[in-house]
Amino acid sequence: MSKRNAILIAAAAFLLAALLLLPSFPARAFAAAITFVAAVILAAKTLSTSRNDKKLSVDQTELETTDTQSSAEVFALGRLFEATMSGMREGLLVVDREMRVIASNPAAHRLFNLSGAKLNSQRLTQLTRNPAIYSAFLDALKGTERSGVKVEIHGPERLIFDLRVVPLSSNGMSGGSQRRIEAGLPHGALGVFIDVTRIERLERVRQEFLSNISHELRTPLTSILAFVETLETSAIEDQESAKRFLAIIRKNASRMDTLISDILELSAIESGNVKVRAEQVELAPLVSEVISALATQSAGRAITVVNEVPPGTEVFADARRLEQMLTNLIDNAIKFNREGGKVGVEFERGARDNIRIVDTGEGIPTQYLERLFERFYRVDRARSREIGGTGLGLAIVKHLARAHGGEISVTSELGKGSTFTIELPQHS
């Protein structure tokens, strides 16, 4: 009970006692009427005050609710912004007029090879000495937007970024910043680093592919045209020369046909149009079939090819595609072997099924092993063309092995030979 209500109750009790002590009825009636009027006035005033207090309480509650909602919205917006910044693959960097970093995201930290430390308050020159980056941000601070700036970062690996930097302005600033805005100068710049390393690499591979394919096709085509022209002019009358020239033309035409077939096959595999239907396949009979199909090539160079796969061995693979991989690898082992050498096909079961093709050739220098499975890559280009290689066989094997969920690898020692290993996952 409030102090004010206690005083009113005491005053009411005092008036009631006074009424009872009055000697005459008219006097008591007059005093009672005055007391009633006073009570009504006081009650109305109290009710009004109560309503005002209640309204004030409701307004205060609504204000507190509004403030709470506003704070929650701001908090949620901040969390959303932070999550967006952290989840961006692109590096984001914001600098002020003095080239100090005022905002960044984790992708920018990785770009500048920093750990979880904040970039904020550091000058741009402390982060990088790359003139392309500095020049782009400097132009943005002068009011010029820069886009398509190619930036190369040389760290553990070479990275290429497409940088776009835009000026930042704010109308809510005052003092020197406001004067800069009025003068048309921004007081910040935002840069976005987009990683285009993979795109650049693919473009380089495409250009190399076009260059290689043009060269590979031009060589046999030039030979074909030259011998056809010779036959047309005079050699057609000489039966022996004509047969020899026609044999050369056939050989080069066959080489072009094989090359185009390999290109189409590799393109189909890389585009995902070749489906691998894996099942349990007996390996030893499959290897024997491949060796029989290549018997002419091995006999021509006195190469002994031995099937050392234990009988009853089964692997989980697409039989047709596995035969294609084995044919390419055994054929290469015969072509690049020594006269009278040996090729062995072995099998080992471990965490994966390993099929090894071991030869006794000259071996491959270590510096060439990493690129051996690239398209058109050859260790000895002259010899490869001489024996009819297209430079695509190992690339096809690599993609087929990966289509099985496996891998292809090679080890080699100069003067002792090479070992190619197909790793296949086991059936679960």
GROMACS .gro file of C-alpha atoms in nm:
model
  428
    1MET     CA    1   0.000   0.000   0.000
    2SER     CA    2   0.130   0.342  -0.097
    3LYS     CA    3   0.171   0.628   0.152
    4ARG     CA    4  -0.089   0.834  -0.029
    5ASN     CA    5  -0.358   0.566   0.006
    6ALA     CA    6  -0.284   0.526   0.377
    7ILE     CA    7  -0.338   0.902   0.437
    8LEU     CA    8  -0.670   0.893   0.248
    9ILE     CA    9  -0.798   0.598   0.455
   10ALA     CA   10  -0.700   0.772   0.782
   11ALA     CA   11  -0.878   1.094   0.673
   12ALA     CA   12  -1.192   0.896   0.583
   13ALA     CA   13  -1.197   0.728   0.925
   14PHE     CA   14  -1.156   1.065   1.100
   15LEU     CA   15  -1.452   1.216   0.906
   16LEU     CA   16  -1.671   0.914   0.982
   17ALA     CA   17  -1.601   0.949   1.354
   18ALA     CA   18  -1.679   1.323   1.341
   19LEU     CA   19  -2.014   1.254   1.170
   20LEU     CA   20  -2.117   1.015   1.441
   21LEU     CA   21  -2.042   1.277   1.712
   22LEU     CA   22  -2.260   1.553   1.557
   23PRO     CA   23  -2.572   1.624   1.781
   24SER     CA   24  -2.845   1.679   1.518
   25PHE     CA   25  -2.954   1.477   1.212
   26PRO     CA   26  -2.951   1.774   0.964
   27ALA     CA   27  -2.594   1.853   1.055
   28ARG     CA   28  -2.491   1.487   1.014
   29ALA     CA   29  -2.672   1.469   0.677
   30PHE     CA   30  -2.501   1.786   0.548
   31ALA     CA   31  -2.159   1.660   0.658
   32ALA     CA   32  -2.227   1.319   0.501
   33ALA     CA   33  -2.318   1.483   0.168
   34ILE     CA   34  -1.995   1.685   0.166
   35THR     CA   35  -1.797   1.371   0.257
   36PHE     CA   36  -1.964   1.172  -0.026
   37VAL     CA   37  -1.881   1.438  -0.282
   38ALA     CA   38  -1.524   1.451  -0.162
   39ALA     CA   39  -1.501   1.070  -0.177
   40VAL     CA   40  -1.634   1.065  -0.536
   41ILE     CA   41  -1.380   1.331  -0.641
   42LEU     CA   42  -1.096   1.145  -0.474
   43ALA     CA   43  -1.206   0.813  -0.628
   44ALA     CA   44  -1.225   0.966  -0.977
   45LYS     CA   45  -0.886   1.123  -0.934
   46THR     CA   46  -0.737   0.794  -0.809
   47LEU     CA   47  -0.889   0.599  -1.100
   48SER     CA   48  -0.751   0.849  -1.350
   49THR     CA   49  -0.410   0.828  -1.191
   50SER     CA   50  -0.425   0.448  -1.200
   51ARG     CA   51  -0.515   0.452  -1.570
   52ASN     CA   52  -0.231   0.691  -1.646
   53ASP     CA   53   0.012   0.472  -1.454
   54LYS     CA   54  -0.114   0.163  -1.635
   55LYS     CA   55  -0.083   0.334  -1.973
   56LEU     CA   56   0.266   0.450  -1.885
   57SER     CA   57   0.354   0.095  -1.783
   58VAL     CA   58   0.217  -0.045  -2.112
   59ASP     CA   59   0.407   0.218  -2.315
   60GLN     CA   60   0.724   0.136  -2.127
   61THR     CA   61   0.674  -0.237  -2.189
   62GLU     CA   62   0.612  -0.177  -2.560
   63LEU     CA   63   0.923   0.040  -2.578
   64GLU     CA   64   1.132  -0.227  -2.407
   65THR     CA   65   0.987  -0.493  -2.644
   66THR     CA   66   1.065  -0.274  -2.944
   67ASP     CA   67   1.418  -0.215  -2.819
   68THR     CA   68   1.460  -0.590  -2.763
   69GLN     CA   69   1.330  -0.668  -3.113
   70SER     CA   70   1.554  -0.401  -3.265
   71SER     CA   71   1.857  -0.539  -3.082
   72ALA     CA   72   1.770  -0.893  -3.192
   73GLU     CA   73   1.736  -0.783  -3.555
   74VAL     CA   74   2.067  -0.598  -3.543
   75PHE     CA   75   2.235  -0.900  -3.380
   76ALA     CA   76   2.088  -1.138  -3.640
   77LEU     CA   77   2.195  -0.906  -3.921
   78GLY     CA   78   2.546  -0.891  -3.779
   79ARG     CA   79   2.565  -1.269  -3.750
   80LEU     CA   80   2.438  -1.305  -4.107
   81PHE     CA   81   2.698  -1.058  -4.235
   82GLU     CA   82   2.975  -1.234  -4.043
   83ALA     CA   83   2.867  -1.576  -4.174
   84THR     CA   84   2.852  -1.442  -4.530
   85MET     CA   85   3.199  -1.292  -4.504
   86SER     CA   86   3.344  -1.611  -4.353
   87GLY     CA   87   3.179  -1.836  -4.613
   88MET     CA   88   3.295  -1.638  -4.916
   89ARG     CA   89   3.551  -1.813  -5.135
   90GLU     CA   90   3.660  -1.475  -5.266
   91GLY     CA   91   3.904  -1.271  -5.062
   92LEU     CA   92   3.755  -0.943  -4.936
   93LEU     CA   93   3.965  -0.647  -4.826
   94VAL     CA   94   3.849  -0.299  -4.722
   95VAL     CA   95   4.097  -0.014  -4.665
   96ASP     CA   96   4.050   0.342  -4.544
   97ARG     CA   97   4.190   0.662  -4.691
   98GLU     CA   98   4.528   0.597  -4.528
   99MET     CA   99   4.553   0.250  -4.687
  100ARG     CA  100   4.491   0.077  -4.355
  101VAL     CA  101   4.287  -0.243  -4.355
  102ILE     CA  102   3.958  -0.194  -4.171
  103ALA     CA  103   3.779  -0.518  -4.272
  104SER     CA  104   3.874  -0.857  -4.417
  105ASN     CA  105   3.757  -1.216  -4.432
  106PRO     CA  106   3.928  -1.557  -4.383
  107ALA     CA  107   3.975  -1.600  -4.759
  108ALA     CA  108   4.187  -1.282  -4.759
  109HIS     CA  109   4.396  -1.424  -4.473
  110ARG     CA  110   4.469  -1.735  -4.679
  111LEU     CA  111   4.548  -1.517  -4.979
  112PHE     CA  112   4.820  -1.333  -4.789
  113ASN     CA  113   4.944  -1.654  -4.618
  114LEU     CA  114   4.839  -1.539  -4.272
  115SER     CA  115   4.700  -1.747  -3.988
  116GLY     CA  116   4.387  -1.650  -3.793
  117ALA     CA  117   4.536  -1.313  -3.698
  118LYS     CA  118   4.339  -1.002  -3.784
  119LEU     CA  119   4.447  -0.790  -4.075
  120ASN     CA  120   4.274  -0.485  -3.935
  121SER     CA  121   4.481  -0.168  -3.878
  122GLN     CA  122   4.769  -0.299  -4.091
  123ARG     CA  123   4.878  -0.098  -4.390
  124LEU     CA  124   4.841  -0.254  -4.731
  125THR     CA  125   5.216  -0.227  -4.788
  126GLN     CA  126   5.270  -0.447  -4.480
  127LEU     CA  127   5.062  -0.725  -4.635
  128THR     CA  128   5.196  -0.723  -4.990
  129ARG     CA  129   5.450  -0.560  -5.215
  130ASN     CA  130   5.259  -0.657  -5.526
  131PRO     CA  131   5.245  -0.341  -5.742
  132ALA     CA  132   4.926  -0.450  -5.920
  133ILE     CA  133   4.733  -0.474  -5.590
  134TYR     CA  134   4.865  -0.145  -5.453
  135SER     CA  135   4.801   0.040  -5.779
  136ALA     CA  136   4.440  -0.086  -5.800
  137PHE     CA  137   4.356   0.026  -5.445
  138LEU     CA  138   4.531   0.360  -5.497
  139ASP     CA  139   4.324   0.430  -5.810
  140ALA     CA  140   4.005   0.341  -5.622
  141LEU     CA  141   4.091   0.591  -5.347
  142LYS     CA  142   4.119   0.851  -5.621
  143GLY     CA  143   3.766   0.766  -5.732
  144THR     CA  144   3.848   0.529  -6.022
  145GLU     CA  145   3.700   0.180  -6.020
  146ARG     CA  146   3.941  -0.094  -6.131
  147SER     CA  147   3.830  -0.435  -6.258
  148GLY     CA  148   3.996  -0.724  -6.437
  149VAL     CA  149   4.331  -0.666  -6.267
  150LYS     CA  150   4.538  -0.985  -6.297
  151VAL     CA  151   4.727  -1.060  -5.978
  152GLU     CA  152   4.979  -1.343  -5.939
  153ILE     CA  153   5.077  -1.467  -5.594
  154HIS     CA  154   5.390  -1.681  -5.565
  155GLY     CA  155   5.374  -1.878  -5.240
  156PRO     CA  156   5.379  -2.254  -5.183
  157GLU     CA  157   5.200  -2.266  -5.519
  158ARG     CA  158   5.140  -2.014  -5.796
  159LEU     CA  159   4.794  -1.856  -5.763
  160ILE     CA  160   4.622  -1.622  -6.007
  161PHE     CA  161   4.346  -1.380  -5.902
  162ASP     CA  162   4.112  -1.146  -6.083
  163LEU     CA  163   4.098  -0.831  -5.868
  164ARG     CA  164   3.818  -0.574  -5.866
  165VAL     CA  165   3.845  -0.262  -5.648
  166VAL     CA  166   3.566  -0.005  -5.604
  167PRO     CA  167   3.565   0.329  -5.415
  168LEU     CA  168   3.363   0.357  -5.092
  169SER     CA  169   3.189   0.672  -4.970
  170SER     CA  170   2.963   0.756  -4.673
  171ASN     CA  171   2.737   1.063  -4.640
  172GLY     CA  172   2.724   1.031  -4.265
  173MET     CA  173   3.080   1.144  -4.205
  174SER     CA  174   3.189   1.481  -4.075
  175GLY     CA  175   3.496   1.697  -4.056
  176GLY     CA  176   3.779   1.610  -4.290
  177SER     CA  177   3.598   1.302  -4.426
  178GLN     CA  178   3.293   1.511  -4.516
  179ARG     CA  179   3.512   1.762  -4.698
  180ARG     CA  180   3.673   1.479  -4.895
  181ILE     CA  181   3.331   1.352  -5.000
  182GLU     CA  182   3.220   1.700  -5.101
  183ALA     CA  183   3.540   1.723  -5.303
  184GLY     CA  184   3.441   1.400  -5.478
  185LEU     CA  185   3.707   1.182  -5.308
  186PRO     CA  186   3.612   0.851  -5.141
  187HIS     CA  187   3.752   0.772  -4.799
  188GLY     CA  188   3.783   0.395  -4.853
  189ALA     CA  189   3.809   0.119  -5.110
  190LEU     CA  190   3.678  -0.237  -5.127
  191GLY     CA  191   3.867  -0.506  -5.315
  192VAL     CA  192   3.743  -0.852  -5.414
  193PHE     CA  193   3.999  -1.121  -5.507
  194ILE     CA  194   3.849  -1.395  -5.730
  195ASP     CA  195   4.063  -1.708  -5.765
  196VAL     CA  196   4.097  -1.792  -6.136
  197THR     CA  197   4.396  -2.027  -6.101
  198ARG     CA  198   4.202  -2.332  -6.217
  199ILE     CA  199   4.047  -2.142  -6.508
  200GLU     CA  200   4.390  -2.021  -6.619
  201ARG     CA  201   4.530  -2.372  -6.591
  202LEU     CA  202   4.246  -2.517  -6.797
  203GLU     CA  203   4.294  -2.247  -7.059
  204ARG     CA  204   4.664  -2.328  -7.079
  205VAL     CA  205   4.584  -2.700  -7.112
  206ARG     CA  206   4.336  -2.620  -7.388
  207GLN     CA  207   4.590  -2.414  -7.578
  208GLU     CA  208   4.854  -2.685  -7.539
  209PHE     CA  209   4.603  -2.945  -7.656
  210LEU     CA  210   4.518  -2.746  -7.970
  211SER     CA  211   4.885  -2.689  -8.040
  212ASN     CA  212   4.972  -3.056  -7.987
  213ILE     CA  213   4.683  -3.192  -8.190
  214SER     CA  214   4.765  -2.959  -8.478
  215HIS     CA  215   5.126  -3.075  -8.473
  216GLU     CA  216   5.036  -3.445  -8.440
  217LEU     CA  217   4.796  -3.429  -8.734
  218ARG     CA  218   5.018  -3.213  -8.951
  219THR     CA  219   5.313  -3.455  -8.943
  220PRO     CA  220   5.141  -3.759  -9.100
  221LEU     CA  221   4.925  -3.539  -9.323
  222THR     CA  222   5.234  -3.370  -9.468
  223SER     CA  223   5.388  -3.709  -9.536
  224ILE     CA  224   5.070  -3.834  -9.706
  225LEU     CA  225   5.044  -3.525  -9.929
  226ALA     CA  226   5.412  -3.544 -10.024
  227PHE     CA  227   5.397  -3.908 -10.134
  228VAL     CA  228   5.068  -3.861 -10.316
  229GLU     CA  229   5.223  -3.572 -10.507
  230THR     CA  230   5.526  -3.790 -10.591
  231LEU     CA  231   5.300  -4.066 -10.720
  232GLU     CA  232   5.104  -3.820 -10.932
  233THR     CA  233   5.414  -3.679 -11.100
  234SER     CA  234   5.633  -3.975 -11.192
  235ALA     CA  235   5.653  -4.265 -10.947
  236ILE     CA  236   5.321  -4.418 -11.047
  237GLU     CA  237   5.494  -4.592 -11.337
  238ASP     CA  238   5.749  -4.755 -11.105
  239GLN     CA  239   5.554  -5.042 -10.947
  240GLU     CA  240   5.809  -5.109 -10.673
  241SER     CA  241   5.833  -4.742 -10.568
  242ALA     CA  242   5.457  -4.700 -10.593
  243LYS     CA  243   5.397  -4.993 -10.355
  244ARG     CA  244   5.651  -4.856 -10.108
  245PHE     CA  245   5.495  -4.507 -10.118
  246LEU     CA  246   5.145  -4.649 -10.078
  247ALA     CA  247   5.262  -4.846  -9.772
  248ILE     CA  248   5.396  -4.523  -9.618
  249ILE     CA  249   5.070  -4.344  -9.698
  250ARG     CA  250   4.870  -4.628  -9.539
  251LYS     CA  251   5.091  -4.619  -9.228
  252ASN     CA  252   5.043  -4.244  -9.181
  253ALA     CA  253   4.671  -4.261  -9.253
  254SER     CA  254   4.641  -4.538  -8.995
  255ARG     CA  255   4.830  -4.325  -8.748
  256MET     CA  256   4.589  -4.036  -8.805
  257ASP     CA  257   4.292  -4.268  -8.763
  258THR     CA  258   4.433  -4.402  -8.435
  259LEU     CA  259   4.504  -4.050  -8.311
  260ILE     CA  260   4.152  -3.928  -8.387
  261SER     CA  261   4.003  -4.239  -8.224
  262ASP     CA  262   4.211  -4.178  -7.908
  263ILE     CA  263   4.107  -3.812  -7.900
  264LEU     CA  264   3.739  -3.903  -7.926
  265GLU     CA  265   3.780  -4.174  -7.660
  266LEU     CA  266   3.962  -3.942  -7.419
  267SER     CA  267   3.706  -3.664  -7.472
  268ALA     CA  268   3.421  -3.905  -7.399
  269ILE     CA  269   3.590  -4.028  -7.079
  270GLU     CA  270   3.672  -3.678  -6.953
  271SER     CA  271   3.320  -3.550  -7.022
  272GLY     CA  272   3.170  -3.834  -6.817
  273ASN     CA  273   2.994  -4.000  -7.111
  274VAL     CA  274   3.174  -4.329  -7.048
  275LYS     CA  275   2.998  -4.531  -6.778
  276VAL     CA  276   3.193  -4.788  -6.579
  277ARG     CA  277   2.990  -5.101  -6.495
  278ALA     CA  278   3.207  -5.275  -6.240
  279GLU     CA  279   3.163  -5.641  -6.149
  280GLN     CA  280   3.377  -5.932  -6.031
  281VAL     CA  281   3.615  -6.017  -6.318
  282GLU     CA  282   3.864  -6.304  -6.341
  283LEU     CA  283   4.195  -6.130  -6.400
  284ALA     CA  284   4.427  -6.408  -6.524
  285PRO     CA  285   4.222  -6.501  -6.837
  286LEU     CA  286   4.177  -6.132  -6.923
  287VAL     CA  287   4.553  -6.072  -6.907
  288SER     CA  288   4.613  -6.379  -7.126
  289GLU     CA  289   4.374  -6.242  -7.390
  290VAL     CA  290   4.558  -5.908  -7.399
  291ILE     CA  291   4.896  -6.081  -7.428
  292SER     CA  292   4.767  -6.294  -7.719
  293ALA     CA  293   4.632  -5.984  -7.897
  294LEU     CA  294   4.976  -5.821  -7.872
  295ALA     CA  295   5.172  -6.132  -7.966
  296THR     CA  296   5.271  -5.993  -8.308
  297GLN     CA  297   5.420  -5.676  -8.155
  298SER     CA  298   5.611  -5.867  -7.885
  299ALA     CA  299   5.743  -6.126  -8.131
  300GLY     CA  300   5.862  -5.852  -8.367
  301ARG     CA  301   6.095  -5.723  -8.095
  302ALA     CA  302   6.166  -6.058  -7.925
  303ILE     CA  303   5.995  -5.942  -7.607
  304THR     CA  304   5.878  -6.208  -7.363
  305VAL     CA  305   5.546  -6.121  -7.197
  306VAL     CA  306   5.461  -6.328  -6.887
  307ASN     CA  307   5.125  -6.354  -6.709
  308GLU     CA  308   5.214  -6.391  -6.338
  309VAL     CA  309   4.861  -6.337  -6.205
  310PRO     CA  310   4.756  -6.630  -5.979
  311PRO     CA  311   4.468  -6.838  -6.123
  312GLY     CA  312   4.128  -6.761  -5.969
  313THR     CA  313   4.218  -6.399  -5.892
  314GLU     CA  314   3.917  -6.169  -5.920
  315VAL     CA  315   3.901  -5.790  -5.927
  316PHE     CA  316   3.606  -5.552  -5.915
  317ALA     CA  317   3.613  -5.366  -6.248
  318ASP     CA  318   3.451  -5.310  -6.586
  319ALA     CA  319   3.599  -5.596  -6.794
  320ARG     CA  320   3.608  -5.400  -7.121
  321ARG     CA  321   3.767  -5.092  -6.967
  322LEU     CA  322   4.018  -5.297  -6.767
  323GLU     CA  323   4.118  -5.474  -7.089
  324GLN     CA  324   4.165  -5.132  -7.251
  325MET     CA  325   4.394  -5.018  -6.967
  326LEU     CA  326   4.599  -5.339  -6.974
  327THR     CA  327   4.633  -5.322  -7.355
  328ASN     CA  328   4.769  -4.966  -7.343
  329LEU     CA  329   5.015  -5.040  -7.062
  330ILE     CA  330   5.144  -5.375  -7.199
  331ASP     CA  331   5.170  -5.229  -7.550
  332ASN     CA  332   5.380  -4.941  -7.414
  333ALA     CA  333   5.597  -5.184  -7.216
  334ILE     CA  334   5.667  -5.375  -7.540
  335LYS     CA  335   5.731  -5.063  -7.752
  336PHE     CA  336   5.970  -4.895  -7.510
  337ASN     CA  337   6.151  -5.210  -7.397
  338ARG     CA  338   6.490  -5.335  -7.504
  339GLU     CA  339   6.525  -5.590  -7.781
  340GLY     CA  340   6.484  -5.931  -7.621
  341GLY     CA  341   6.350  -5.780  -7.297
  342LYS     CA  342   6.075  -5.900  -7.067
  343VAL     CA  343   5.733  -5.775  -6.955
  344GLY     CA  344   5.558  -5.921  -6.650
  345VAL     CA  345   5.200  -5.874  -6.529
  346GLU     CA  346   5.171  -5.920  -6.152
  347PHE     CA  347   4.897  -5.895  -5.889
  348GLU     CA  348   4.900  -5.802  -5.520
  349ARG     CA  349   4.607  -5.767  -5.282
  350GLY     CA  350   4.632  -5.515  -4.999
  351ALA     CA  351   4.410  -5.227  -4.896
  352ARG     CA  352   4.344  -5.213  -5.272
  353ASP     CA  353   4.394  -5.455  -5.559
  354ASN     CA  354   4.720  -5.373  -5.734
  355ILE     CA  355   4.788  -5.483  -6.093
  356ARG     CA  356   5.150  -5.422  -6.194
  357ILE     CA  357   5.302  -5.413  -6.541
  358VAL     CA  358   5.679  -5.449  -6.501
  359ASP     CA  359   5.924  -5.405  -6.791
  360THR     CA  360   6.301  -5.430  -6.834
  361GLY     CA  361   6.339  -5.117  -7.048
  362GLU     CA  362   6.576  -4.825  -7.014
  363GLY     CA  363   6.367  -4.659  -6.745
  364ILE     CA  364   6.230  -4.306  -6.722
  365PRO     CA  365   6.419  -4.009  -6.570
  366THR     CA  366   6.264  -3.893  -6.241
  367GLN     CA  367   6.192  -3.540  -6.365
  368TYR     CA  368   5.953  -3.678  -6.629
  369LEU     CA  369   5.746  -3.908  -6.407
  370GLU     CA  370   5.514  -3.636  -6.273
  371ARG     CA  371   5.391  -3.534  -6.620
  372LEU     CA  372   5.390  -3.880  -6.777
  373PHE     CA  373   5.008  -3.913  -6.771
  374GLU     CA  374   4.939  -3.576  -6.935
  375ARG     CA  375   4.791  -3.566  -7.283
  376PHE     CA  376   5.054  -3.574  -7.562
  377TYR     CA  377   5.341  -3.577  -7.313
  378ARG     CA  378   5.633  -3.787  -7.433
  379VAL     CA  379   5.976  -3.846  -7.283
  380ASP     CA  380   6.127  -3.921  -7.626
  381ARG     CA  381   5.908  -3.757  -7.891
  382ALA     CA  382   6.110  -3.877  -8.192
  383ARG     CA  383   6.107  -4.241  -8.084
  384SER     CA  384   5.740  -4.229  -7.985
  385ARG     CA  385   5.639  -4.104  -8.330
  386GLU     CA  386   5.866  -4.358  -8.495
  387ILE     CA  387   5.693  -4.652  -8.323
  388GLY     CA  388   5.345  -4.505  -8.375
  389GLY     CA  389   5.250  -4.367  -8.034
  390THR     CA  390   4.982  -4.096  -8.011
  391GLY     CA  391   5.078  -3.965  -7.665
  392LEU     CA  392   4.723  -4.023  -7.534
  393GLY     CA  393   4.738  -4.384  -7.413
  394LEU     CA  394   4.855  -4.310  -7.057
  395ALA     CA  395   4.608  -4.022  -7.024
  396ILE     CA  396   4.325  -4.261  -7.117
  397VAL     CA  397   4.450  -4.514  -6.858
  398LYS     CA  398   4.459  -4.246  -6.589
  399HIS     CA  399   4.100  -4.135  -6.650
  400LEU     CA  400   3.969  -4.492  -6.673
  401ALA     CA  401   4.140  -4.585  -6.345
  402ARG     CA  402   3.985  -4.283  -6.173
  403ALA     CA  403   3.646  -4.367  -6.323
  404HIS     CA  404   3.674  -4.697  -6.132
  405GLY     CA  405   3.752  -4.506  -5.812
  406GLY     CA  406   4.116  -4.610  -5.839
  407GLU     CA  407   4.446  -4.461  -5.951
  408ILE     CA  408   4.747  -4.523  -6.176
  409SER     CA  409   5.106  -4.470  -6.065
  410VAL     CA  410   5.457  -4.533  -6.196
  411THR     CA  411   5.799  -4.600  -6.051
  412SER     CA  412   6.113  -4.623  -6.261
  413GLU     CA  413   6.488  -4.664  -6.236
  414LEU     CA  414   6.723  -4.573  -6.517
  415GLY     CA  415   6.881  -4.880  -6.673
  416LYS     CA  416   6.653  -5.124  -6.488
  417GLY     CA  417   6.303  -5.058  -6.618
  418SER     CA  418   5.964  -4.924  -6.507
  419THR     CA  419   5.662  -5.045  -6.312
  420PHE     CA  420   5.310  -4.917  -6.380
  421THR     CA  421   5.053  -4.996  -6.110
  422ILE     CA  422   4.674  -4.989  -6.149
  423GLU     CA  423   4.509  -4.953  -5.807
  424LEU     CA  424   4.146  -5.071  -5.793
  425PRO     CA  425   3.909  -5.055  -5.494
  426GLN     CA  426   3.784  -5.387  -5.362
  427HIS     CA  427   3.418  -5.482  -5.374
  428SER     CA  428   3.255  -5.410  -5.038
   0.00000   0.00000   0.00000
